[in-house]
Short mmCIF file of C-alpha atoms in Angstrom, two decimals:
data_model
loop_
_atom_site.label_atom_id
_atom_site.label_comp_id
_atom_site.label_asym_id
_atom_site.label_seq_id
_atom_site.Cartn_x
_atom_site.Cartn_y
_atom_site.Cartn_z
CA MET A 1 -3.90 13.23 21.48
CA PRO A 2 -1.62 13.79 17.83
CA THR A 3 1.45 12.81 18.12
CA ASN A 4 4.58 14.35 16.30
CA ASP A 5 5.54 10.73 14.67
CA PRO A 6 5.65 10.75 10.84
CA THR A 7 2.87 10.59 8.33
CA ILE A 8 2.54 9.69 4.69
CA ALA A 9 1.27 13.29 4.45
CA TRP A 10 4.99 14.57 5.82
CA VAL A 11 6.98 12.70 2.78
CA LEU A 12 5.17 14.11 -0.05
CA ASP A 13 5.22 17.65 2.06
CA ARG A 14 8.77 17.98 1.51
CA ALA A 15 9.42 17.18 -1.53
CA ALA A 16 7.29 19.98 -2.22
CA ASN A 17 9.30 22.22 0.21
CA ILE A 18 12.46 21.51 -0.71
CA ASN A 19 12.08 20.70 -4.44
CA PRO A 20 8.66 22.40 -5.64
CA HIS A 21 9.78 22.33 -9.34
CA GLY A 22 12.37 19.78 -9.76
CA ASP A 23 10.55 16.20 -11.76
CA ALA A 24 8.12 14.53 -9.78
CA THR A 25 6.23 12.13 -12.46
CA ILE A 26 7.06 11.58 -15.97
CA ASP A 27 4.74 9.43 -16.82
CA LEU A 28 5.61 7.87 -20.62
CA GLY A 29 2.34 6.40 -20.93
CA THR A 30 0.99 9.72 -21.47
CA GLY A 31 3.42 12.14 -21.94
CA GLU A 32 2.62 13.99 -18.82
CA ARG A 33 5.24 15.93 -16.38
CA ARG A 34 4.56 17.21 -13.66
CA ASP A 35 6.65 18.73 -11.05
CA TRP A 36 6.57 18.27 -7.23
CA ALA A 37 4.35 22.00 -5.99
CA GLU A 38 1.88 20.46 -9.10
CA VAL A 39 1.91 16.52 -7.55
CA ALA A 40 1.62 18.07 -4.21
CA ARG A 41 -1.19 20.19 -5.42
CA ARG A 42 -3.22 17.36 -7.33
CA VAL A 43 -3.05 15.43 -4.21
CA ASP A 44 -4.49 18.00 -2.08
CA GLY A 45 -7.63 18.02 -4.45
CA VAL A 46 -8.43 14.37 -4.68
CA ALA A 47 -7.90 13.78 -0.53
CA SER A 48 -10.44 16.57 -0.41
CA GLY A 49 -13.06 15.63 -3.47
CA LEU A 50 -12.80 11.63 -1.17
CA ASN A 51 -13.99 13.82 1.40
CA SER A 52 -16.64 15.66 -0.01
CA ILE A 53 -18.46 12.41 -1.37
CA ASP A 54 -20.23 9.50 0.65
CA LEU A 55 -17.28 8.54 2.09
CA ASP A 56 -15.95 8.12 6.02
CA ARG A 57 -12.70 8.46 7.47
CA GLY A 58 -11.59 4.88 7.78
CA ASP A 59 -13.55 3.51 5.02
CA ARG A 60 -11.51 1.38 2.68
CA VAL A 61 -11.01 2.94 -1.06
CA GLY A 62 -9.87 0.32 -4.28
CA VAL A 63 -6.76 1.32 -6.92
CA LEU A 64 -7.27 -1.50 -9.92
CA MET A 65 -4.57 0.81 -12.17
CA LEU A 66 -1.59 -0.01 -14.35
CA ASN A 67 1.57 1.65 -13.35
CA SER A 68 0.91 6.10 -13.68
CA ALA A 69 1.33 8.60 -12.47
CA ARG A 70 -1.94 9.02 -11.28
CA HIS A 71 -1.83 5.95 -9.92
CA LEU A 72 1.64 7.73 -7.35
CA GLU A 73 -0.72 10.33 -6.23
CA LEU A 74 -3.47 7.63 -4.93
CA TRP A 75 -0.87 6.06 -2.59
CA PHE A 76 -0.62 9.38 -0.90
CA ALA A 77 -4.59 11.38 -1.57
CA ILE A 78 -6.41 8.05 0.11
CA PRO A 79 -4.15 8.01 3.21
CA VAL A 80 -3.92 11.80 3.19
CA ALA A 81 -7.87 11.80 3.14
CA GLY A 82 -7.99 9.42 5.66
CA MET A 83 -8.87 6.84 3.76
CA VAL A 84 -7.46 3.27 3.85
CA MET A 85 -6.30 2.31 0.78
CA ASN A 86 -6.53 -1.37 -0.78
CA ASP A 87 -4.48 -1.58 -4.36
CA LEU A 88 -5.68 -4.11 -6.20
CA ASN A 89 -3.41 -7.17 -8.08
CA PHE A 90 -4.65 -6.69 -11.55
CA ARG A 91 -3.06 -10.14 -12.06
CA LEU A 92 -5.88 -11.89 -9.73
CA ALA A 93 -8.74 -14.07 -11.57
CA THR A 94 -12.31 -11.59 -11.30
CA GLU A 95 -13.37 -14.20 -8.43
CA GLU A 96 -10.27 -13.18 -6.41
CA LEU A 97 -10.63 -9.61 -6.39
CA ARG A 98 -14.73 -9.93 -5.52
CA PHE A 99 -13.16 -11.73 -2.62
CA ILE A 100 -10.90 -8.69 -1.94
CA CYS A 101 -12.90 -6.10 -2.96
CA ASP A 102 -15.66 -7.87 0.10
CA ASP A 103 -13.44 -8.97 2.64
CA SER A 104 -12.29 -5.60 2.97
CA GLN A 105 -15.34 -3.53 1.98
CA VAL A 106 -14.24 -1.70 -0.94
CA LYS A 107 -16.68 1.24 -0.54
CA LEU A 108 -14.99 3.37 -4.03
CA LEU A 109 -12.59 2.27 -6.46
CA PHE A 110 -10.29 4.23 -9.20
CA VAL A 111 -9.44 2.41 -11.79
CA ASP A 112 -8.22 2.85 -15.06
CA GLU A 113 -9.17 2.38 -18.98
CA THR A 114 -7.10 -0.75 -19.11
CA PHE A 115 -9.73 -2.87 -16.22
CA LEU A 116 -12.61 -1.03 -16.21
CA PRO A 117 -14.69 -3.90 -17.32
CA VAL A 118 -13.87 -6.00 -15.08
CA ALA A 119 -14.76 -2.64 -12.20
CA ARG A 120 -18.02 -3.20 -13.01
CA GLN A 121 -18.14 -6.66 -12.16
CA LEU A 122 -17.31 -5.80 -8.79
CA ARG A 123 -19.21 -3.15 -8.40
CA ASP A 124 -22.24 -5.15 -9.50
CA SER A 125 -21.08 -7.90 -7.39
CA VAL A 126 -19.99 -6.76 -4.71
CA ALA A 127 -22.51 -4.70 -2.44
CA SER A 128 -20.15 -2.19 -0.69
CA ILE A 129 -18.94 -0.78 -3.74
CA HIS A 130 -21.60 2.50 -4.48
CA THR A 131 -18.61 4.07 -6.62
CA LEU A 132 -16.18 3.82 -9.65
CA VAL A 133 -13.61 7.25 -10.28
CA TRP A 134 -11.81 6.93 -13.78
CA VAL A 135 -8.15 7.74 -13.43
CA GLY A 136 -6.97 8.64 -16.74
CA PRO A 137 -6.31 12.45 -18.45
CA GLY A 138 -9.51 14.94 -18.99
CA THR A 139 -12.81 14.87 -17.78
CA ASP A 140 -15.02 12.84 -20.45
CA ALA A 141 -15.23 9.84 -17.88
CA PRO A 142 -17.88 6.86 -18.75
CA HIS A 143 -21.25 7.71 -17.62
CA ASP A 144 -21.37 5.28 -14.71
CA THR A 145 -18.09 6.73 -12.52
CA ILE A 146 -16.48 10.22 -11.60
CA ALA A 147 -13.58 11.37 -13.58
CA TYR A 148 -10.46 11.89 -11.52
CA GLU A 149 -9.45 15.20 -13.05
CA SER A 150 -12.54 16.87 -11.64
CA MET A 151 -11.67 15.25 -7.97
CA VAL A 152 -8.28 16.91 -8.19
CA ASP A 153 -9.68 20.57 -8.75
CA THR A 154 -12.15 20.47 -5.91
CA ALA A 155 -11.13 22.84 -3.45
CA HIS A 156 -9.57 22.29 -0.64
CA VAL A 157 -11.61 21.30 2.54
CA GLU A 158 -9.99 20.15 5.59
CA LEU A 159 -8.47 16.60 5.78
CA PRO A 160 -8.28 14.45 9.08
CA GLU A 161 -5.41 15.30 10.82
CA LEU A 162 -2.86 11.80 10.66
CA GLU A 163 -1.47 9.90 13.18
CA SER A 164 0.88 7.45 12.99
CA GLU A 165 -0.98 4.21 14.27
CA ASP A 166 -3.65 5.26 11.43
CA LEU A 167 -3.85 2.51 8.71
CA VAL A 168 -2.58 3.51 5.43
CA ALA A 169 -3.34 0.63 3.84
CA ILE A 170 -4.99 -2.88 3.54
CA PHE A 171 -2.12 -5.23 1.30
CA TYR A 172 -3.79 -9.06 0.44
CA THR A 173 -0.58 -11.77 0.36
CA GLY A 174 -0.30 -13.76 -2.60
CA GLY A 175 -3.32 -15.69 -1.47
CA THR A 176 -0.29 -19.41 -2.71
CA THR A 177 -1.84 -20.96 0.76
CA GLY A 178 -5.52 -20.66 1.14
CA LEU A 179 -7.33 -17.59 1.13
CA PRO A 180 -6.31 -14.07 0.99
CA LYS A 181 -5.18 -12.26 4.18
CA GLY A 182 -5.23 -9.09 4.87
CA ALA A 183 -2.29 -6.83 5.58
CA MET A 184 -3.20 -3.92 7.79
CA LEU A 185 -0.07 -1.22 7.35
CA THR A 186 -0.18 1.77 9.21
CA HIS A 187 1.62 5.54 8.91
CA ARG A 188 4.20 4.33 11.20
CA ASN A 189 4.77 0.84 8.53
CA LEU A 190 5.17 2.83 5.74
CA THR A 191 6.88 5.88 6.76
CA ALA A 192 9.39 3.79 9.06
CA ASN A 193 10.39 1.13 5.75
CA ALA A 194 10.50 4.43 3.51
CA LEU A 195 13.37 5.70 6.13
CA HIS A 196 14.78 2.37 5.96
CA MET A 197 14.67 1.78 2.06
CA GLY A 198 16.27 5.69 1.60
CA LEU A 199 18.75 4.94 3.47
CA HIS A 200 20.17 1.28 2.63
CA ALA A 201 18.94 2.33 -1.49
CA ARG A 202 21.55 6.13 -0.34
CA ILE A 203 18.56 8.20 -2.55
CA THR A 204 18.93 12.00 -3.43
CA PRO A 205 16.98 14.61 -4.61
CA ILE A 206 19.38 13.46 -8.19
CA ASP A 207 17.53 9.74 -8.16
CA ARG A 208 15.19 9.62 -11.19
CA TYR A 209 13.44 5.56 -10.14
CA LEU A 210 12.33 3.87 -13.24
CA HIS A 211 8.45 2.46 -11.69
CA ALA A 212 8.73 -1.19 -14.43
CA ALA A 213 7.76 -3.56 -11.94
CA PRO A 214 3.75 -2.95 -10.91
CA GLN A 215 2.95 -0.53 -8.49
CA PHE A 216 0.53 -2.90 -7.29
CA HIS A 217 2.74 -4.01 -5.08
CA LEU A 218 4.31 -3.50 -1.68
CA ALA A 219 8.20 -3.13 -2.65
CA ASP A 220 7.51 -0.79 -4.81
CA GLY A 221 5.65 1.54 -3.38
CA ALA A 222 8.26 1.42 0.15
CA LEU A 223 10.35 3.16 -3.41
CA ALA A 224 8.14 5.33 -4.09
CA TYR A 225 7.91 6.94 -0.73
CA ALA A 226 11.16 6.55 0.02
CA LEU A 227 12.60 8.63 -3.43
CA THR A 228 9.52 11.17 -3.15
CA TRP A 229 11.03 11.70 0.85
CA ALA A 230 14.00 12.10 -1.32
CA GLY A 231 12.53 14.81 -3.51
CA GLY A 232 13.81 12.52 -6.37
CA THR A 233 12.18 11.91 -9.73
CA HIS A 234 9.68 9.29 -10.22
CA VAL A 235 9.37 7.05 -14.26
CA PHE A 236 6.39 5.44 -15.52
CA VAL A 237 5.73 2.61 -17.94
CA PRO A 238 2.75 1.11 -17.94
CA ALA A 239 3.26 -2.46 -17.77
CA PHE A 240 7.39 -4.07 -17.61
CA ASP A 241 8.37 -4.83 -21.14
CA PRO A 242 11.81 -5.36 -21.60
CA ALA A 243 11.94 -3.29 -25.12
CA ALA A 244 10.36 -0.25 -23.07
CA THR A 245 12.50 -0.87 -19.65
CA ILE A 246 15.84 -0.28 -21.51
CA ALA A 247 13.96 2.82 -23.75
CA ALA A 248 13.02 4.14 -20.62
CA LEU A 249 16.37 3.39 -18.48
CA ALA A 250 18.11 4.99 -21.77
CA ASP A 251 16.39 8.43 -22.76
CA GLU A 252 14.90 9.47 -18.98
CA ARG A 253 18.43 9.00 -17.88
CA CYS A 254 17.44 6.41 -14.84
CA THR A 255 19.75 6.16 -11.85
CA MET A 256 17.70 3.40 -10.11
CA VAL A 257 14.92 0.67 -11.60
CA LEU A 258 13.76 -2.38 -8.79
CA LEU A 259 13.67 -5.70 -11.10
CA VAL A 260 13.15 -9.12 -10.24
CA PRO A 261 15.09 -12.02 -11.25
CA THR A 262 12.65 -13.04 -13.93
CA MET A 263 12.63 -9.27 -15.55
CA ILE A 264 16.06 -9.33 -15.36
CA SER A 265 16.57 -12.69 -17.33
CA MET A 266 14.18 -11.40 -20.27
CA VAL A 267 15.38 -7.54 -20.05
CA LEU A 268 19.01 -9.94 -21.42
CA ALA A 269 17.42 -12.35 -23.42
CA HIS A 270 16.19 -9.42 -25.54
CA GLY A 271 19.43 -7.84 -26.00
CA GLY A 272 19.36 -4.33 -26.45
CA LEU A 273 21.57 -3.42 -23.23
CA ALA A 274 24.05 -3.25 -25.48
CA ASP A 275 23.18 -1.49 -27.64
CA ALA A 276 21.41 1.59 -25.34
CA ASP A 277 22.79 4.12 -23.17
CA ILE A 278 22.14 3.89 -19.51
CA SER A 279 25.35 5.14 -17.89
CA SER A 280 23.15 6.54 -15.58
CA MET A 281 22.36 4.07 -13.05
CA ARG A 282 23.33 3.79 -9.92
CA VAL A 283 22.28 0.87 -9.29
CA VAL A 284 19.41 -1.93 -10.01
CA LEU A 285 17.72 -3.49 -7.20
CA TYR A 286 16.09 -6.50 -7.20
CA GLY A 287 13.86 -9.42 -4.89
CA ALA A 288 11.34 -11.96 -4.64
CA SER A 289 14.41 -15.03 -4.97
CA PRO A 290 17.87 -14.31 -4.93
CA MET A 291 19.47 -14.11 -8.46
CA PRO A 292 21.28 -17.35 -10.32
CA GLY A 293 25.00 -16.79 -9.77
CA GLU A 294 24.90 -16.96 -13.56
CA VAL A 295 22.67 -14.57 -14.16
CA GLN A 296 24.23 -12.50 -11.84
CA ARG A 297 27.35 -12.86 -13.78
CA GLN A 298 25.64 -11.47 -16.88
CA ALA A 299 23.70 -8.82 -15.44
CA LEU A 300 26.43 -6.83 -13.44
CA GLU A 301 28.59 -6.69 -17.11
CA ALA A 302 25.44 -6.25 -18.97
CA PHE A 303 24.19 -3.38 -16.91
CA GLY A 304 27.69 -1.77 -15.81
CA CYS A 305 25.79 -0.44 -12.61
CA GLY A 306 25.94 -1.67 -8.61
CA PHE A 307 23.43 -4.54 -7.85
CA ALA A 308 21.39 -4.89 -3.85
CA GLN A 309 19.06 -7.43 -2.89
CA ALA A 310 16.01 -6.89 -0.63
CA TYR A 311 14.25 -9.69 1.69
CA GLY A 312 11.06 -8.85 2.89
CA MET A 313 7.37 -9.04 3.04
CA THR A 314 4.34 -7.70 3.34
CA GLU A 315 4.23 -7.82 6.91
CA ALA A 316 7.26 -6.14 7.10
CA SER A 317 6.05 -3.36 4.81
CA PRO A 318 7.61 -5.02 3.31
CA LEU A 319 11.96 -4.93 3.65
CA VAL A 320 13.80 -6.73 6.29
CA SER A 321 17.26 -6.91 4.83
CA TRP A 322 19.83 -6.35 2.86
CA LEU A 323 22.48 -7.18 0.69
CA ASP A 324 24.54 -3.96 -0.48
CA GLU A 325 26.61 -3.17 -3.34
CA ALA A 326 29.72 -3.50 -1.98
CA THR A 327 29.25 -6.86 -1.67
CA HIS A 328 27.94 -7.74 -5.08
CA GLU A 329 31.06 -5.93 -6.38
CA ARG A 330 33.46 -8.15 -4.20
CA GLY A 331 31.45 -11.27 -4.56
CA ALA A 332 31.65 -10.86 -8.91
CA ARG A 333 35.18 -10.55 -8.26
CA GLY A 334 35.58 -14.34 -6.73
CA GLU A 335 36.76 -12.27 -3.00
CA GLU A 336 35.40 -14.22 0.00
CA PRO A 337 33.52 -14.34 2.59
CA SER A 338 31.22 -11.96 -0.32
CA ALA A 339 31.38 -14.76 -2.97
CA SER A 340 29.54 -17.16 -0.84
CA ARG A 341 26.93 -14.26 0.62
CA LEU A 342 25.89 -13.48 -2.63
CA ARG A 343 23.50 -16.29 -2.16
CA SER A 344 22.80 -14.88 1.01
CA ALA A 345 19.72 -12.35 1.39
CA GLY A 346 21.70 -10.10 3.15
CA VAL A 347 21.83 -8.94 6.93
CA PRO A 348 18.53 -6.83 8.80
CA ILE A 349 17.96 -3.83 7.89
CA VAL A 350 19.42 -0.83 10.53
CA GLY A 351 15.87 -0.39 13.22
CA VAL A 352 15.00 -3.94 12.15
CA ARG A 353 15.99 -7.52 14.38
CA THR A 354 15.72 -10.85 13.22
CA GLU A 355 16.53 -14.05 15.32
CA ILE A 356 16.04 -17.95 13.55
CA ARG A 357 14.13 -19.82 16.15
CA ARG A 358 13.67 -23.36 15.81
CA PRO A 359 10.28 -25.09 16.29
CA ASP A 360 10.83 -25.47 19.98
CA GLY A 361 11.13 -21.25 19.99
CA SER A 362 14.77 -21.12 21.15
CA LEU A 363 17.47 -19.87 19.07
CA ALA A 364 18.83 -21.84 16.38
CA GLU A 365 23.38 -21.86 16.17
CA ALA A 366 24.65 -20.37 13.30
CA GLY A 367 24.46 -22.35 10.31
CA GLU A 368 21.52 -23.76 11.49
CA ALA A 369 18.19 -23.82 9.74
CA GLY A 370 14.95 -22.49 11.70
CA GLU A 371 11.78 -19.99 11.34
CA ILE A 372 12.68 -15.84 11.14
CA TYR A 373 11.11 -13.86 13.75
CA ILE A 374 11.07 -10.14 12.81
CA GLN A 375 10.95 -7.14 15.13
CA GLY A 376 10.74 -3.29 14.28
CA PRO A 377 8.19 -0.59 13.44
CA ASN A 378 7.93 -1.51 9.90
CA ILE A 379 5.85 -5.03 11.44
CA MET A 380 1.62 -4.74 10.19
CA ARG A 381 -0.62 -4.21 13.08
CA GLY A 382 -1.92 -7.49 12.10
CA TYR A 383 -4.54 -9.51 9.22
CA TRP A 384 -7.75 -7.81 8.54
CA ASN A 385 -10.54 -10.05 10.07
CA ARG A 386 -8.48 -12.35 10.56
CA GLU A 387 -7.86 -12.71 14.59
CA ALA A 388 -6.49 -16.15 15.13
CA GLU A 389 -4.04 -16.05 12.15
CA THR A 390 -2.98 -12.10 13.31
CA ALA A 391 -2.65 -14.32 17.35
CA HIS A 392 -0.18 -17.12 15.14
CA ALA A 393 1.36 -14.46 13.66
CA LEU A 394 2.39 -11.95 16.12
CA VAL A 395 3.90 -13.69 19.16
CA ASP A 396 5.56 -11.07 22.24
CA GLY A 397 5.65 -8.78 19.81
CA TRP A 398 7.62 -10.28 17.39
CA TYR A 399 6.65 -11.22 13.39
CA ARG A 400 6.23 -15.33 12.54
CA SER A 401 7.45 -14.81 9.15
CA GLY A 402 7.15 -18.67 8.09
CA ASP A 403 10.24 -18.52 6.06
CA VAL A 404 13.00 -21.25 7.12
CA ALA A 405 16.53 -19.82 6.62
CA TYR A 406 19.90 -19.98 8.46
CA ALA A 407 22.98 -17.01 9.34
CA ASP A 408 26.42 -17.84 9.08
CA ASP A 409 28.56 -15.83 11.74
CA GLY A 410 28.44 -12.65 10.26
CA GLY A 411 24.48 -12.25 10.06
CA TYR A 412 23.44 -12.93 7.00
CA LEU A 413 20.73 -14.54 6.18
CA TYR A 414 20.35 -17.53 3.79
CA ILE A 415 16.76 -18.19 3.06
CA VAL A 416 15.95 -21.59 2.79
CA ASP A 417 12.63 -21.20 1.47
CA ARG A 418 8.64 -20.86 3.17
CA ALA A 419 8.61 -24.72 0.57
CA LYS A 420 11.86 -25.60 1.62
CA ASP A 421 13.18 -25.10 -1.63
CA MET A 422 15.62 -28.22 -1.58
CA ILE A 423 15.17 -31.89 -2.62
CA ILE A 424 16.09 -34.86 -1.05
CA SER A 425 16.50 -37.06 -3.02
CA GLY A 426 18.62 -41.29 -2.42
CA GLY A 427 18.68 -39.52 1.23
CA GLU A 428 21.01 -36.38 -0.76
CA ASN A 429 20.19 -33.45 -0.33
CA VAL A 430 19.76 -31.25 -2.95
CA TYR A 431 19.20 -27.58 -3.10
CA THR A 432 17.67 -26.02 -6.46
CA THR A 433 19.42 -22.91 -6.24
CA GLU A 434 22.87 -24.50 -7.41
CA VAL A 435 21.24 -26.17 -10.21
CA GLU A 436 19.49 -23.59 -10.97
CA ASN A 437 22.57 -21.76 -11.26
CA ALA A 438 24.08 -24.86 -13.22
CA VAL A 439 21.10 -24.76 -15.65
CA TYR A 440 21.25 -21.10 -16.35
CA HIS A 441 24.99 -21.32 -17.61
CA HIS A 442 23.67 -22.86 -20.84
CA PRO A 443 23.26 -19.75 -23.57
CA SER A 444 19.62 -20.53 -24.68
CA VAL A 445 18.32 -20.85 -21.15
CA ALA A 446 16.06 -17.63 -20.41
CA GLU A 447 14.53 -18.96 -17.28
CA ALA A 448 14.53 -22.18 -15.36
CA ALA A 449 13.06 -23.38 -12.30
CA VAL A 450 13.76 -25.92 -10.62
CA PHE A 451 11.97 -28.97 -7.86
CA GLY A 452 11.38 -32.10 -6.92
CA ILE A 453 8.95 -34.98 -8.35
CA PRO A 454 8.37 -38.71 -6.94
CA HIS A 455 10.26 -41.47 -7.74
CA ASP A 456 9.32 -44.49 -6.11
CA GLU A 457 12.71 -45.40 -5.66
CA TRP A 458 14.46 -42.38 -4.10
CA GLY A 459 11.75 -40.37 -2.72
CA GLU A 460 12.68 -37.56 -4.85
CA THR A 461 14.38 -36.73 -8.38
CA VAL A 462 15.82 -33.53 -10.27
CA HIS A 463 13.30 -32.09 -12.48
CA VAL A 464 13.71 -28.74 -14.49
CA GLU A 465 11.11 -26.61 -16.83
CA VAL A 466 13.05 -23.77 -18.76
CA VAL A 467 12.55 -21.22 -21.13
CA LEU A 468 14.53 -20.77 -23.51
CA LYS A 469 14.96 -17.15 -25.46
CA PRO A 470 13.69 -16.43 -28.42
CA GLY A 471 15.15 -18.30 -31.72
CA ALA A 472 16.90 -20.68 -29.44
CA GLU A 473 16.72 -24.53 -29.61
CA LEU A 474 17.75 -26.48 -26.96
CA ALA A 475 17.37 -30.89 -26.56
CA SER A 476 17.31 -32.17 -23.09
CA ASP A 477 19.78 -34.31 -23.11
CA GLU A 478 22.23 -31.22 -24.25
CA LEU A 479 20.72 -29.12 -21.14
CA ILE A 480 22.06 -32.41 -18.72
CA GLU A 481 25.01 -32.87 -20.47
CA SER A 482 25.65 -29.31 -19.75
CA CYS A 483 25.05 -29.12 -15.79
CA ARG A 484 27.38 -32.70 -15.47
CA GLU A 485 29.75 -29.57 -16.23
CA ARG A 486 29.35 -28.46 -12.81
CA LEU A 487 27.27 -30.56 -10.19
CA ALA A 488 27.33 -33.84 -9.23
CA GLY A 489 25.66 -36.68 -10.76
CA TYR A 490 22.62 -36.89 -7.30
CA LYS A 491 22.26 -33.43 -8.75
CA LEU A 492 21.70 -33.88 -12.42
CA PRO A 493 18.09 -33.43 -13.71
CA ARG A 494 16.62 -37.07 -14.30
CA SER A 495 13.82 -34.57 -16.02
CA VAL A 496 13.32 -31.98 -18.17
CA VAL A 497 10.29 -29.78 -19.95
CA ILE A 498 11.50 -27.36 -22.61
CA ARG A 499 9.17 -24.48 -23.47
CA GLY A 500 9.42 -22.27 -25.85
CA ALA A 501 9.81 -17.74 -25.72
CA GLU A 502 6.06 -17.41 -26.25
CA ASP A 503 5.25 -19.68 -22.90
CA PRO A 504 6.58 -18.48 -19.81
CA LEU A 505 6.25 -19.98 -16.73
CA PRO A 506 3.94 -18.76 -13.84
CA LYS A 507 4.55 -16.10 -11.78
CA SER A 508 3.09 -14.23 -8.61
CA GLY A 509 2.26 -10.95 -8.84
CA ALA A 510 5.74 -10.39 -7.55
CA GLY A 511 6.72 -12.02 -10.23
CA LYS A 512 8.39 -14.43 -8.68
CA ILE A 513 7.95 -18.62 -10.33
CA LEU A 514 5.33 -20.15 -8.34
CA LYS A 515 7.25 -23.42 -8.44
CA LYS A 516 3.56 -24.53 -6.42
CA ASP A 517 1.86 -24.18 -9.37
CA LEU A 518 4.51 -26.10 -11.34
CA ARG A 519 4.51 -29.03 -8.81
CA GLU A 520 1.36 -29.53 -8.07
CA PRO A 521 0.43 -31.90 -11.08
CA TYR A 522 3.28 -34.04 -10.53
CA TRP A 523 2.54 -34.82 -7.05
CA GLU A 524 -1.17 -34.60 -7.12
CA GLY A 525 -2.31 -38.51 -4.95
CA LYS A 526 0.90 -38.57 -3.39
CA ASP A 527 1.49 -39.29 0.14
CA ARG A 528 3.97 -36.29 0.51
CA GLN A 529 4.87 -33.31 -1.15
CA VAL A 530 8.20 -31.20 -0.31
CA GLY A 531 7.27 -27.83 -0.55
#
């Protein structure tokens, strides 16, 4: 029996109904601009095309593409067709992509020109993949593919009736701890999160959102659905680049952008913001990790607009908590408690509950660290073909995040980190974010990662790896002396690795610095590893 709960189809229908002739997509990679009526027509064509070839309801359909307006169309066309999207992280190695496609039994793969060689390798090595669809302007597709634009022109066929518990997508987690797991997300999950995102980000039809973060990442997807529901405008750059991002914000009068702290640092290091007119900007959304205090101060000044932080995870579709613009504004002025709460991930969003629990399952007190448990309509159905992992993660209606945090007396969440991002040196606790804040005060530093490395006497010592701004020079002892002004002696870095601008720190698909990869060489063969 069909339900009256919203589905992804509702999201696009509303945009086409309330703002049919308003700007829907502006693709700076191709120069194409479309209104919402045209986007809705194109999505119907692709969904009809999917139902006219050798696919069944519930089949998995892969996407391997850079950012583009057509990429956004697929976020609607695939679920509207009654199929399940698997948007692939193109930063993964081919072997990792092969595992994901085989695990989820992808049958058809949408691919753009950039990744066509990889897609052919996947088709030839994954038995389930039988069709490649070439995504780009025009119908002159490579001989072994179907042209996307030909599917756009497919005559309408009757599409399946969607229900809120139908799967929309399988999103694979980063795989930093073993094999990737596919989180199964439903129409209910993703529409709930889109509503939450729209409410907290105060999205309206006049908003113009720049897709600078990769579209394969669910954080961008939550904003994509929320903005579409409001009938706003999507602006696309093919991939993040500081200069292209600044130009797009200015030229297209964007009001919103999602960046992770490392991207913000790169934009600041570029220096182009000072000469760009970005007065249209309303808010910069950021996530993946807290922003170091000095970077935050510089960013608030350089962008001249509001900032808001989102914390979440794939399994929560992804939004869990929100640190609003007002807290950032008051905190930047030094007002308490806002200033202290800038280190937090905010409070749980409307419609979502969180609890901090001890290892025995009891509730932790305010200020006491424990595991975050999450409950709400945004929580995944489970992991694809992973019954044991699903049973471990979903307990009595709650999702066990694996993240360690504490809450203050106002309910603000402070993420200690999945890897317990704390160094214990000589019995003293050193929080890496505190050291990173001090490191970022040096004007030559563009990126920094602080972590503990083994020491025979103290257990661990503080180690920092930094990337310099283009043209900058810095000696290790100079950086340590700079930190001495802001840190107690036991918190000072004892060792420093300095990288040039051409040698960035390793990052996940979400743009988060992979400290695990940096730590591994130091801890190889050791009995204990923090993180």
